[in-house]
mmCIF file of C-alpha atoms in Angstrom:
data_model
loop_
_atom_site.group_PDB
_atom_site.id
_atom_site.type_symbol
_atom_site.label_atom_id
_atom_site.label_comp_id
_atom_site.label_asym_id
_atom_site.label_seq_id
_atom_site.Cartn_x
_atom_site.Cartn_y
_atom_site.Cartn_z
ATOM 1 C CA UNK A 456 0.219 0.108 0.055
ATOM 2 C CA UNK A 457 1.726 3.388 -0.942
ATOM 3 C CA UNK A 458 0.969 5.248 2.322
ATOM 4 C CA UNK A 459 3.128 6.738 4.718
ATOM 5 C CA UNK A 460 2.970 7.174 8.731
ATOM 6 C CA UNK A 461 4.225 9.518 11.116
ATOM 7 C CA UNK A 462 4.182 9.050 14.617
ATOM 8 C CA UNK A 463 4.460 12.488 16.754
ATOM 9 C CA UNK A 464 4.477 11.857 20.484
ATOM 10 C CA UNK A 465 3.944 14.438 22.621
ATOM 11 C CA UNK A 466 7.270 14.441 24.114
ATOM 12 C CA UNK A 467 10.712 14.432 22.324
ATOM 13 C CA UNK A 468 11.590 11.076 23.980
ATOM 14 C CA UNK A 469 9.833 7.162 23.522
ATOM 15 C CA UNK A 470 10.225 6.507 27.253
ATOM 16 C CA UNK A 471 7.029 6.807 30.012
ATOM 17 C CA UNK A 472 6.667 6.143 33.218
ATOM 18 C CA UNK A 473 3.990 3.296 34.222
ATOM 19 C CA UNK A 474 1.209 5.008 35.360
ATOM 20 C CA UNK A 475 1.433 7.961 32.704
ATOM 21 C CA UNK A 476 -0.695 9.117 29.615
ATOM 22 C CA UNK A 477 0.696 7.853 26.043
ATOM 23 C CA UNK A 478 -0.609 10.987 23.858
ATOM 24 C CA UNK A 479 0.723 12.334 20.435
ATOM 25 C CA UNK A 480 -0.868 12.203 16.835
ATOM 26 C CA UNK A 481 -0.434 9.968 14.404
ATOM 27 C CA UNK A 482 -0.140 11.437 10.267
ATOM 28 C CA UNK A 483 -1.024 9.261 7.585
ATOM 29 C CA UNK A 484 0.453 10.479 3.813
ATOM 30 C CA UNK A 485 -1.881 8.435 0.975
ATOM 31 C CA UNK A 486 0.602 8.533 -2.571
ATOM 32 C CA UNK A 487 -2.183 7.212 -4.095
ATOM 33 C CA UNK A 488 -5.723 7.409 -3.979
ATOM 34 C CA UNK A 489 -7.004 4.806 -1.566
ATOM 35 C CA UNK A 490 -10.405 2.853 -0.207
ATOM 36 C CA UNK A 491 -9.727 1.783 3.131
ATOM 37 C CA UNK A 492 -12.201 -0.372 5.470
ATOM 38 C CA UNK A 493 -10.880 1.438 8.626
ATOM 39 C CA UNK A 494 -8.061 2.659 10.477
ATOM 40 C CA UNK A 495 -7.175 0.864 13.922
ATOM 41 C CA UNK A 496 -4.251 1.923 16.296
ATOM 42 C CA UNK A 497 -3.732 -0.064 19.081
ATOM 43 C CA UNK A 498 -1.535 0.131 22.482
ATOM 44 C CA UNK A 499 -0.034 -3.656 23.263
ATOM 45 C CA UNK A 500 2.448 -4.554 25.946
ATOM 46 C CA UNK A 501 3.693 -8.385 26.697
ATOM 47 C CA UNK A 502 5.905 -10.394 28.583
ATOM 48 C CA UNK A 503 7.515 -13.670 26.379
ATOM 49 C CA UNK A 504 9.748 -16.312 28.086
ATOM 50 C CA UNK A 505 11.026 -18.934 26.254
ATOM 51 C CA UNK A 506 14.402 -21.199 26.884
ATOM 52 C CA UNK A 507 15.262 -25.077 26.341
ATOM 53 C CA UNK A 508 16.063 -27.733 28.989
ATOM 54 C CA UNK A 509 16.908 -31.480 29.037
ATOM 55 C CA UNK A 510 14.448 -33.914 29.351
ATOM 56 C CA UNK A 511 15.786 -36.183 31.529
ATOM 57 C CA UNK A 512 13.170 -38.651 31.465
ATOM 58 C CA UNK A 513 13.776 -39.141 28.030
ATOM 59 C CA UNK A 514 17.368 -39.879 28.708
ATOM 60 C CA UNK A 515 16.429 -42.542 31.216
ATOM 61 C CA UNK A 516 14.267 -43.788 29.029
ATOM 62 C CA UNK A 517 16.599 -44.143 25.753
ATOM 63 C CA UNK A 518 19.258 -44.937 27.853
ATOM 64 C CA UNK A 519 17.541 -47.880 29.036
ATOM 65 C CA UNK A 520 15.735 -48.910 25.710
ATOM 66 C CA UNK A 521 19.504 -48.803 23.781
ATOM 67 C CA UNK A 522 20.665 -51.141 27.161
ATOM 68 C CA UNK A 523 18.159 -53.709 26.422
ATOM 69 C CA UNK A 524 16.213 -52.225 29.898
ATOM 70 C CA UNK A 525 19.083 -51.783 32.034
ATOM 71 C CA UNK A 526 19.862 -48.558 33.442
ATOM 72 C CA UNK A 527 23.164 -46.864 32.145
ATOM 73 C CA UNK A 528 23.784 -43.683 33.961
ATOM 74 C CA UNK A 529 25.991 -40.938 32.847
ATOM 75 C CA UNK A 530 26.084 -42.171 29.312
ATOM 76 C CA UNK A 531 25.225 -39.927 26.180
ATOM 77 C CA UNK A 532 27.492 -41.174 23.728
ATOM 78 C CA UNK A 533 24.807 -40.961 21.349
ATOM 79 C CA UNK A 534 23.649 -38.158 20.164
ATOM 80 C CA UNK A 535 20.184 -39.172 19.861
ATOM 81 C CA UNK A 536 19.642 -38.996 24.508
ATOM 82 C CA UNK A 537 20.051 -35.274 23.814
ATOM 83 C CA UNK A 538 16.488 -34.400 23.870
ATOM 84 C CA UNK A 539 15.816 -31.343 24.955
ATOM 85 C CA UNK A 540 12.400 -29.726 26.085
ATOM 86 C CA UNK A 541 11.081 -26.269 24.651
ATOM 87 C CA UNK A 542 9.526 -24.087 27.129
ATOM 88 C CA UNK A 543 7.184 -20.760 26.388
ATOM 89 C CA UNK A 544 5.530 -18.598 28.297
ATOM 90 C CA UNK A 545 3.107 -15.131 27.201
ATOM 91 C CA UNK A 546 1.703 -12.452 29.454
ATOM 92 C CA UNK A 547 -0.106 -9.132 28.277
ATOM 93 C CA UNK A 548 -0.046 -6.213 29.889
ATOM 94 C CA UNK A 549 -2.017 -4.218 27.955
ATOM 95 C CA UNK A 550 -4.354 -4.305 24.864
ATOM 96 C CA UNK A 551 -6.023 -1.276 24.067
ATOM 97 C CA UNK A 552 -7.183 -0.262 20.826
ATOM 98 C CA UNK A 553 -8.541 2.784 19.600
ATOM 99 C CA UNK A 554 -10.823 3.125 15.902
ATOM 100 C CA UNK A 555 -9.359 6.152 14.082
ATOM 101 C CA UNK A 556 -11.902 6.118 11.522
ATOM 102 C CA UNK A 557 -14.045 3.715 9.577
ATOM 103 C CA UNK A 558 -14.655 3.195 5.953
ATOM 104 C CA UNK A 559 -12.853 5.862 4.030
ATOM 105 C CA UNK A 560 -11.331 7.162 0.652
ATOM 106 C CA UNK A 561 -8.199 8.440 0.921
ATOM 107 C CA UNK A 562 -6.995 11.199 -1.316
ATOM 108 C CA UNK A 563 -3.254 11.380 -2.561
ATOM 109 C CA UNK A 564 -0.911 13.935 -1.250
ATOM 110 C CA UNK A 565 -2.748 14.711 1.491
ATOM 111 C CA UNK A 566 -2.144 14.712 5.192
ATOM 112 C CA UNK A 567 -4.503 12.715 7.886
ATOM 113 C CA UNK A 568 -3.916 13.716 11.640
ATOM 114 C CA UNK A 569 -5.209 11.378 13.972
ATOM 115 C CA UNK A 570 -4.684 12.132 17.882
ATOM 116 C CA UNK A 571 -4.757 9.635 20.465
ATOM 117 C CA UNK A 572 -4.478 8.594 24.381
ATOM 118 C CA UNK A 573 -3.288 6.092 25.969
ATOM 119 C CA UNK A 574 -3.059 5.137 29.573
ATOM 120 C CA UNK A 575 -0.134 2.876 30.960
ATOM 121 C CA UNK A 576 -1.368 0.766 34.126
ATOM 122 C CA UNK A 577 0.667 1.726 36.957
ATOM 123 C CA UNK A 578 1.638 -2.546 37.876
ATOM 124 C CA UNK A 579 2.794 -3.075 34.313
ATOM 125 C CA UNK A 580 6.625 -4.278 34.368
ATOM 126 C CA UNK A 581 9.463 -1.864 32.701
ATOM 127 C CA UNK A 582 10.848 -2.913 29.181
ATOM 128 C CA UNK A 583 13.057 -5.273 29.785
ATOM 129 C CA UNK A 584 15.481 -7.654 27.998
ATOM 130 C CA UNK A 585 17.101 -10.891 29.153
ATOM 131 C CA UNK A 586 18.780 -14.216 27.468
ATOM 132 C CA UNK A 587 15.714 -15.624 28.400
ATOM 133 C CA UNK A 588 12.442 -13.379 27.008
ATOM 134 C CA UNK A 589 11.895 -9.871 27.359
ATOM 135 C CA UNK A 590 9.286 -7.301 27.568
ATOM 136 C CA UNK A 591 7.564 -4.776 25.027
ATOM 137 C CA UNK A 592 5.294 -2.084 24.324
ATOM 138 C CA UNK A 593 4.757 -0.843 21.119
ATOM 139 C CA UNK A 594 2.243 1.841 19.217
ATOM 140 C CA UNK A 595 0.585 -0.346 16.277
ATOM 141 C CA UNK A 596 -1.184 1.282 13.484
ATOM 142 C CA UNK A 597 -3.438 -1.186 11.420
ATOM 143 C CA UNK A 598 -4.653 -0.041 7.625
ATOM 144 C CA UNK A 599 -7.392 -2.713 6.921
ATOM 145 C CA UNK A 600 -7.547 -2.485 3.139
ATOM 146 C CA UNK A 601 -10.772 -4.438 1.164
ATOM 147 C CA UNK A 602 -8.935 -6.176 -1.068
ATOM 148 C CA UNK A 603 -5.137 -6.139 -0.053
ATOM 149 C CA UNK A 604 -3.176 -7.202 2.869
ATOM 150 C CA UNK A 605 -3.432 -4.837 6.188
ATOM 151 C CA UNK A 606 -0.465 -2.528 6.013
ATOM 152 C CA UNK A 607 1.080 -1.958 9.867
ATOM 153 C CA UNK A 608 3.242 0.666 11.380
ATOM 154 C CA UNK A 609 4.989 -0.032 14.351
ATOM 155 C CA UNK A 610 6.208 2.397 17.243
ATOM 156 C CA UNK A 611 8.256 1.394 20.147
ATOM 157 C CA UNK A 612 7.543 2.511 23.305
ATOM 158 C CA UNK A 613 9.746 2.501 26.410
ATOM 159 C CA UNK A 614 8.373 1.700 29.824
ATOM 160 C CA UNK A 615 10.283 2.376 33.563
ATOM 161 C CA UNK A 616 8.887 2.146 36.887
ATOM 162 C CA UNK A 617 9.131 4.467 39.871
ATOM 163 C CA UNK A 618 9.997 3.981 43.524
ATOM 164 C CA UNK A 619 10.239 6.602 46.052
ATOM 165 C CA UNK A 620 12.575 5.385 48.286
ATOM 166 C CA UNK A 621 12.865 8.487 50.604
ATOM 167 C CA UNK A 622 9.589 7.208 52.726
ATOM 168 C CA UNK A 623 10.682 3.572 52.923
ATOM 169 C CA UNK A 624 12.399 3.178 56.282
ATOM 170 C CA UNK A 625 13.923 -0.308 55.305
ATOM 171 C CA UNK A 626 15.942 1.027 52.451
ATOM 172 C CA UNK A 627 17.571 3.945 54.608
ATOM 173 C CA UNK A 628 18.798 1.789 57.316
ATOM 174 C CA UNK A 629 21.986 0.289 57.955
ATOM 175 C CA UNK A 630 22.284 -3.697 57.178
ATOM 176 C CA UNK A 631 25.162 -6.235 57.858
ATOM 177 C CA UNK A 632 25.495 -9.494 57.728
ATOM 178 C CA UNK A 633 27.834 -12.535 58.517
ATOM 179 C CA UNK A 634 28.575 -16.305 58.208
ATOM 180 C CA UNK A 635 31.223 -18.531 59.244
ATOM 181 C CA UNK A 636 31.963 -22.042 58.633
ATOM 182 C CA UNK A 637 35.261 -24.602 59.248
ATOM 183 C CA UNK A 638 37.243 -22.351 56.323
ATOM 184 C CA UNK A 639 36.552 -18.991 58.024
ATOM 185 C CA UNK A 640 34.267 -16.221 58.761
ATOM 186 C CA UNK A 641 33.310 -13.272 56.907
ATOM 187 C CA UNK A 642 31.328 -9.907 57.734
ATOM 188 C CA UNK A 643 29.346 -7.737 54.816
ATOM 189 C CA UNK A 644 27.782 -4.440 55.837
ATOM 190 C CA UNK A 645 26.407 -1.309 53.925
ATOM 191 C CA UNK A 646 25.092 1.668 55.093
ATOM 192 C CA UNK A 647 21.665 1.017 53.079
ATOM 193 C CA UNK A 648 19.775 -1.307 50.926
ATOM 194 C CA UNK A 649 18.206 1.422 48.935
ATOM 195 C CA UNK A 650 20.149 3.043 45.860
ATOM 196 C CA UNK A 651 18.817 4.669 42.528
ATOM 197 C CA UNK A 652 20.834 3.786 38.818
ATOM 198 C CA UNK A 653 24.063 4.905 38.274
ATOM 199 C CA UNK A 654 24.810 4.778 42.273
ATOM 200 C CA UNK A 655 27.425 3.697 44.003
ATOM 201 C CA UNK A 656 27.055 1.282 46.294
ATOM 202 C CA UNK A 657 29.989 1.144 49.636
ATOM 203 C CA UNK A 658 30.672 -2.115 51.314
ATOM 204 C CA UNK A 659 32.399 -2.628 54.443
ATOM 205 C CA UNK A 660 34.086 -5.867 54.254
ATOM 206 C CA UNK A 661 35.866 -8.288 57.182
ATOM 207 C CA UNK A 662 36.686 -11.444 56.874
ATOM 208 C CA UNK A 663 38.949 -14.440 58.421
ATOM 209 C CA UNK A 664 40.286 -17.390 56.663
ATOM 210 C CA UNK A 665 42.250 -20.417 57.751
ATOM 211 C CA UNK A 666 44.362 -21.073 54.742
ATOM 212 C CA UNK A 667 46.502 -18.162 52.813
ATOM 213 C CA UNK A 668 45.313 -19.718 49.058
ATOM 214 C CA UNK A 669 41.588 -18.764 49.949
ATOM 215 C CA UNK A 670 40.584 -15.529 48.426
ATOM 216 C CA UNK A 671 37.455 -13.067 48.562
ATOM 217 C CA UNK A 672 35.175 -11.857 45.621
ATOM 218 C CA UNK A 673 32.683 -9.388 46.261
ATOM 219 C CA UNK A 674 29.996 -9.401 43.591
ATOM 220 C CA UNK A 675 26.891 -7.155 42.144
ATOM 221 C CA UNK A 676 24.618 -9.542 40.579
ATOM 222 C CA UNK A 677 21.453 -9.537 39.330
ATOM 223 C CA UNK A 678 18.955 -12.329 39.322
ATOM 224 C CA UNK A 679 16.471 -13.026 37.007
ATOM 225 C CA UNK A 680 13.681 -15.865 37.220
ATOM 226 C CA UNK A 681 11.381 -16.879 34.378
ATOM 227 C CA UNK A 682 8.204 -18.801 34.850
ATOM 228 C CA UNK A 683 6.435 -21.019 32.144
ATOM 229 C CA UNK A 684 3.343 -23.137 32.224
ATOM 230 C CA UNK A 685 3.591 -25.039 29.462
ATOM 231 C CA UNK A 686 4.388 -27.604 28.698
ATOM 232 C CA UNK A 687 4.048 -28.127 32.648
ATOM 233 C CA UNK A 688 4.850 -25.627 35.616
ATOM 234 C CA UNK A 689 8.505 -25.047 35.303
ATOM 235 C CA UNK A 690 10.936 -21.894 35.954
ATOM 236 C CA UNK A 691 14.449 -20.832 35.369
ATOM 237 C CA UNK A 692 16.672 -19.615 36.803
ATOM 238 C CA UNK A 693 20.405 -16.977 35.765
ATOM 239 C CA UNK A 694 22.581 -15.053 37.085
ATOM 240 C CA UNK A 695 24.570 -11.919 35.596
ATOM 241 C CA UNK A 696 27.376 -10.527 37.104
ATOM 242 C CA UNK A 697 27.714 -6.970 36.848
ATOM 243 C CA UNK A 698 30.378 -6.137 38.954
ATOM 244 C CA UNK A 699 32.938 -7.335 41.067
ATOM 245 C CA UNK A 700 36.190 -7.080 43.244
ATOM 246 C CA UNK A 701 38.726 -9.109 44.207
ATOM 247 C CA UNK A 702 40.234 -8.500 48.170
ATOM 248 C CA UNK A 703 43.158 -9.228 50.051
ATOM 249 C CA UNK A 704 42.597 -10.977 53.211
ATOM 250 C CA UNK A 705 41.655 -8.338 56.704
ATOM 251 C CA UNK A 706 39.050 -5.275 56.916
ATOM 252 C CA UNK A 707 38.729 -2.880 53.562
ATOM 253 C CA UNK A 708 36.231 -0.741 52.580
ATOM 254 C CA UNK A 709 35.369 0.052 48.519
ATOM 255 C CA UNK A 710 32.321 0.367 46.179
ATOM 256 C CA UNK A 711 30.525 -1.293 43.600
ATOM 257 C CA UNK A 712 28.292 0.657 40.852
ATOM 258 C CA UNK A 713 25.097 0.143 39.618
ATOM 259 C CA UNK A 714 24.302 0.321 35.802
ATOM 260 C CA UNK A 715 22.006 3.015 34.630
ATOM 261 C CA UNK A 716 20.136 0.394 33.072
ATOM 262 C CA UNK A 717 18.927 -1.424 35.993
ATOM 263 C CA UNK A 718 15.662 -3.081 36.999
ATOM 264 C CA UNK A 719 13.489 -0.800 39.381
ATOM 265 C CA UNK A 720 12.277 -3.059 42.368
ATOM 266 C CA UNK A 721 8.733 -3.921 42.657
ATOM 267 C CA UNK A 722 6.122 -6.002 43.593
ATOM 268 C CA UNK A 723 5.907 -9.082 41.191
ATOM 269 C CA UNK A 724 2.312 -10.686 40.930
ATOM 270 C CA UNK A 725 1.862 -14.251 41.486
ATOM 271 C CA UNK A 726 0.922 -14.327 37.713
ATOM 272 C CA UNK A 727 4.414 -12.729 36.608
ATOM 273 C CA UNK A 728 6.539 -14.813 34.517
ATOM 274 C CA UNK A 729 9.860 -12.696 34.645
ATOM 275 C CA UNK A 730 11.553 -11.232 37.856
ATOM 276 C CA UNK A 731 14.404 -9.378 38.708
ATOM 277 C CA UNK A 732 16.391 -9.002 41.738
ATOM 278 C CA UNK A 733 19.842 -7.287 42.830
ATOM 279 C CA UNK A 734 22.314 -8.680 45.283
ATOM 280 C CA UNK A 735 25.527 -7.884 46.802
ATOM 281 C CA UNK A 736 27.520 -11.056 47.543
ATOM 282 C CA UNK A 737 30.920 -11.551 48.873
ATOM 283 C CA UNK A 738 32.106 -15.377 48.283
ATOM 284 C CA UNK A 739 35.210 -17.257 49.486
ATOM 285 C CA UNK A 740 36.919 -19.272 47.163
ATOM 286 C CA UNK A 741 40.118 -21.606 46.737
ATOM 287 C CA UNK A 742 42.412 -21.994 44.363
ATOM 288 C CA UNK A 743 40.167 -24.390 42.379
ATOM 289 C CA UNK A 744 37.463 -21.522 42.323
ATOM 290 C CA UNK A 745 34.954 -23.280 44.392
ATOM 291 C CA UNK A 746 33.088 -21.237 46.783
ATOM 292 C CA UNK A 747 33.522 -21.698 50.296
ATOM 293 C CA UNK A 748 31.389 -18.977 52.316
ATOM 294 C CA UNK A 749 28.878 -16.944 51.042
ATOM 295 C CA UNK A 750 27.370 -13.757 52.556
ATOM 296 C CA UNK A 751 24.338 -11.777 50.548
ATOM 297 C CA UNK A 752 22.635 -8.793 51.030
ATOM 298 C CA UNK A 753 19.584 -7.567 48.640
ATOM 299 C CA UNK A 754 19.495 -4.293 47.352
ATOM 300 C CA UNK A 755 16.574 -2.587 46.887
ATOM 301 C CA UNK A 756 16.775 -0.145 43.317
ATOM 302 C CA UNK A 757 14.343 2.784 43.329
ATOM 303 C CA UNK A 758 13.952 6.020 41.020
ATOM 304 C CA UNK A 759 14.283 8.871 44.419
ATOM 305 C CA UNK A 760 16.787 8.123 46.456
ATOM 306 C CA UNK A 761 16.765 8.405 50.491
ATOM 307 C CA UNK A 762 15.799 11.890 51.412
ATOM 308 C CA UNK A 763 17.992 13.645 54.326
ATOM 309 C CA UNK A 764 18.897 16.907 54.985
ATOM 310 C CA UNK A 765 22.336 18.484 54.261
ATOM 311 C CA UNK A 766 24.886 19.280 56.330
ATOM 312 C CA UNK A 767 27.056 21.636 54.221
ATOM 313 C CA UNK A 768 25.432 23.683 51.918
ATOM 314 C CA UNK A 769 28.622 24.051 49.230
ATOM 315 C CA UNK A 770 29.796 20.281 49.714
ATOM 316 C CA UNK A 771 30.856 18.779 46.852
ATOM 317 C CA UNK A 772 28.993 15.976 45.754
ATOM 318 C CA UNK A 773 28.657 14.025 42.122
ATOM 319 C CA UNK A 774 25.090 14.030 40.060
ATOM 320 C CA UNK A 775 23.174 11.802 38.816
ATOM 321 C CA UNK A 776 20.337 13.079 36.483
ATOM 322 C CA UNK A 777 16.856 11.515 38.298
ATOM 323 C CA UNK A 778 14.009 11.711 36.014
ATOM 324 C CA UNK A 779 12.073 9.512 38.242
ATOM 325 C CA UNK A 780 11.561 12.645 40.725
ATOM 326 C CA UNK A 781 9.742 15.324 40.914
ATOM 327 C CA UNK A 782 11.787 17.254 43.593
ATOM 328 C CA UNK A 783 14.607 19.299 42.623
ATOM 329 C CA UNK A 784 16.182 19.227 45.700
ATOM 330 C CA UNK A 785 16.606 15.746 46.349
ATOM 331 C CA UNK A 786 19.505 15.134 48.400
ATOM 332 C CA UNK A 787 21.782 12.294 50.553
ATOM 333 C CA UNK A 788 23.637 12.521 53.539
ATOM 334 C CA UNK A 789 27.158 10.269 53.651
ATOM 335 C CA UNK A 790 26.270 7.440 56.467
ATOM 336 C CA UNK A 791 29.268 7.528 59.230
ATOM 337 C CA UNK A 792 29.897 3.438 59.742
ATOM 338 C CA UNK A 793 31.330 4.199 63.522
ATOM 339 C CA UNK A 794 35.032 2.895 62.768
ATOM 340 C CA UNK A 795 38.507 3.830 61.877
ATOM 341 C CA UNK A 796 37.844 5.330 58.702
ATOM 342 C CA UNK A 797 41.515 6.310 57.512
ATOM 343 C CA UNK A 798 41.756 4.299 54.420
ATOM 344 C CA UNK A 799 37.968 4.666 53.671
ATOM 345 C CA UNK A 800 36.823 7.780 54.490
ATOM 346 C CA UNK A 801 37.954 9.277 50.597
ATOM 347 C CA UNK A 802 36.188 5.747 49.316
ATOM 348 C CA UNK A 803 32.697 7.006 51.554
ATOM 349 C CA UNK A 804 33.339 10.792 50.471
ATOM 350 C CA UNK A 805 32.931 9.743 46.419
ATOM 351 C CA UNK A 806 30.246 7.024 46.250
ATOM 352 C CA UNK A 807 27.572 9.139 46.632
ATOM 353 C CA UNK A 808 25.535 10.502 43.290
ATOM 354 C CA UNK A 809 23.317 12.950 44.419
ATOM 355 C CA UNK A 810 20.365 14.713 42.203
ATOM 356 C CA UNK A 811 20.852 18.762 42.224
ATOM 357 C CA UNK A 812 19.467 21.474 39.879
ATOM 358 C CA UNK A 813 20.826 21.974 36.718
ATOM 359 C CA UNK A 814 20.686 25.506 37.397
ATOM 360 C CA UNK A 815 23.591 25.037 39.917
ATOM 361 C CA UNK A 816 25.730 23.068 37.308
ATOM 362 C CA UNK A 817 24.932 26.732 34.827
ATOM 363 C CA UNK A 818 26.313 29.012 37.568
ATOM 364 C CA UNK A 819 29.359 26.942 38.605
ATOM 365 C CA UNK A 820 30.238 27.066 34.825
ATOM 366 C CA UNK A 821 29.690 30.738 34.382
ATOM 367 C CA UNK A 822 31.838 31.354 37.760
ATOM 368 C CA UNK A 823 34.667 29.497 36.036
ATOM 369 C CA UNK A 824 34.425 31.236 33.369
ATOM 370 C CA UNK A 825 34.142 34.303 34.943
ATOM 371 C CA UNK A 826 37.879 33.814 37.131
ATOM 372 C CA UNK A 827 39.059 32.553 33.694
ATOM 373 C CA UNK A 828 38.035 35.924 31.882
ATOM 374 C CA UNK A 829 39.521 38.195 34.901
ATOM 375 C CA UNK A 830 43.204 36.399 34.577
ATOM 376 C CA UNK A 831 43.726 36.983 30.897
ATOM 377 C CA UNK A 832 42.290 40.497 31.352
#
């Protein structure tokens, strides 16, 4: 069909938060005279997961048949024994339709504009992709033709979630965990468990081991769990290591950075088929990379950080543009871990990424340029 379609959203980008309205106009420009049965606009969002698992029952049955009824374990010499079962599932989050026009005759070299408005449900998950599936949203225009194949145009929409940590007391309190066994003892502590994307996660680590060839690794991991009801209720877990550090024996303070595209924590429903969780883990491993001891702290990821009163007006802090916050003066104080921070204090002074007014950056830039100009004169 000789027709062009243009999506014009009410904002510059196609990024929206859950609970907002998607508004804009659609412009259709036909190059030839066309008779259409109708023009349909659809806002669609779904989560889809799929993976393959080894069917152990089929392997055992095939092994028994190949060996005359005798069970032979760990015998995978034949390629026919490697039978995998596909698991897949799909969940719709939103499916709204709007009839733009009915039967109509489109004239060539003319522009037809139609307005639209859709509500993103507040409980919808954010746009995401992982090795086991994805969650996508899109606007789709379907031009129905009486004699030819319908023409479809697509516009991808990115949906993000919001979470205000300033009212969550649990996310603001310090958290610690310790673990001990025959190989040693480890203790992991953080000043809080609530952080925003792009922020640094500081931690205090104490550990004691009995053998010198053991090492300790601190990792920032993302755990992804996908569920499938077909062919039977099953789930699959994968772990993605975002960042990690190795440490020497003793006591240390350091930090790991959260990525800007990490997923916001939310309350998952019973029917959710994809879940994301972030963990700060410390592992004691031996020379063969075998995990001997583990200490884990769960993290809460939000869009609005913990809110406190700022002690110093002109404190030099790093900035993170937080588009999920409606407060221009959201600030976070530096936490005191109540210890000798001779080595760790410089780390704590640089770990917090705080949203401040963009006008402040402009004033500082102008002040810097003015000082340079005075020196030149």
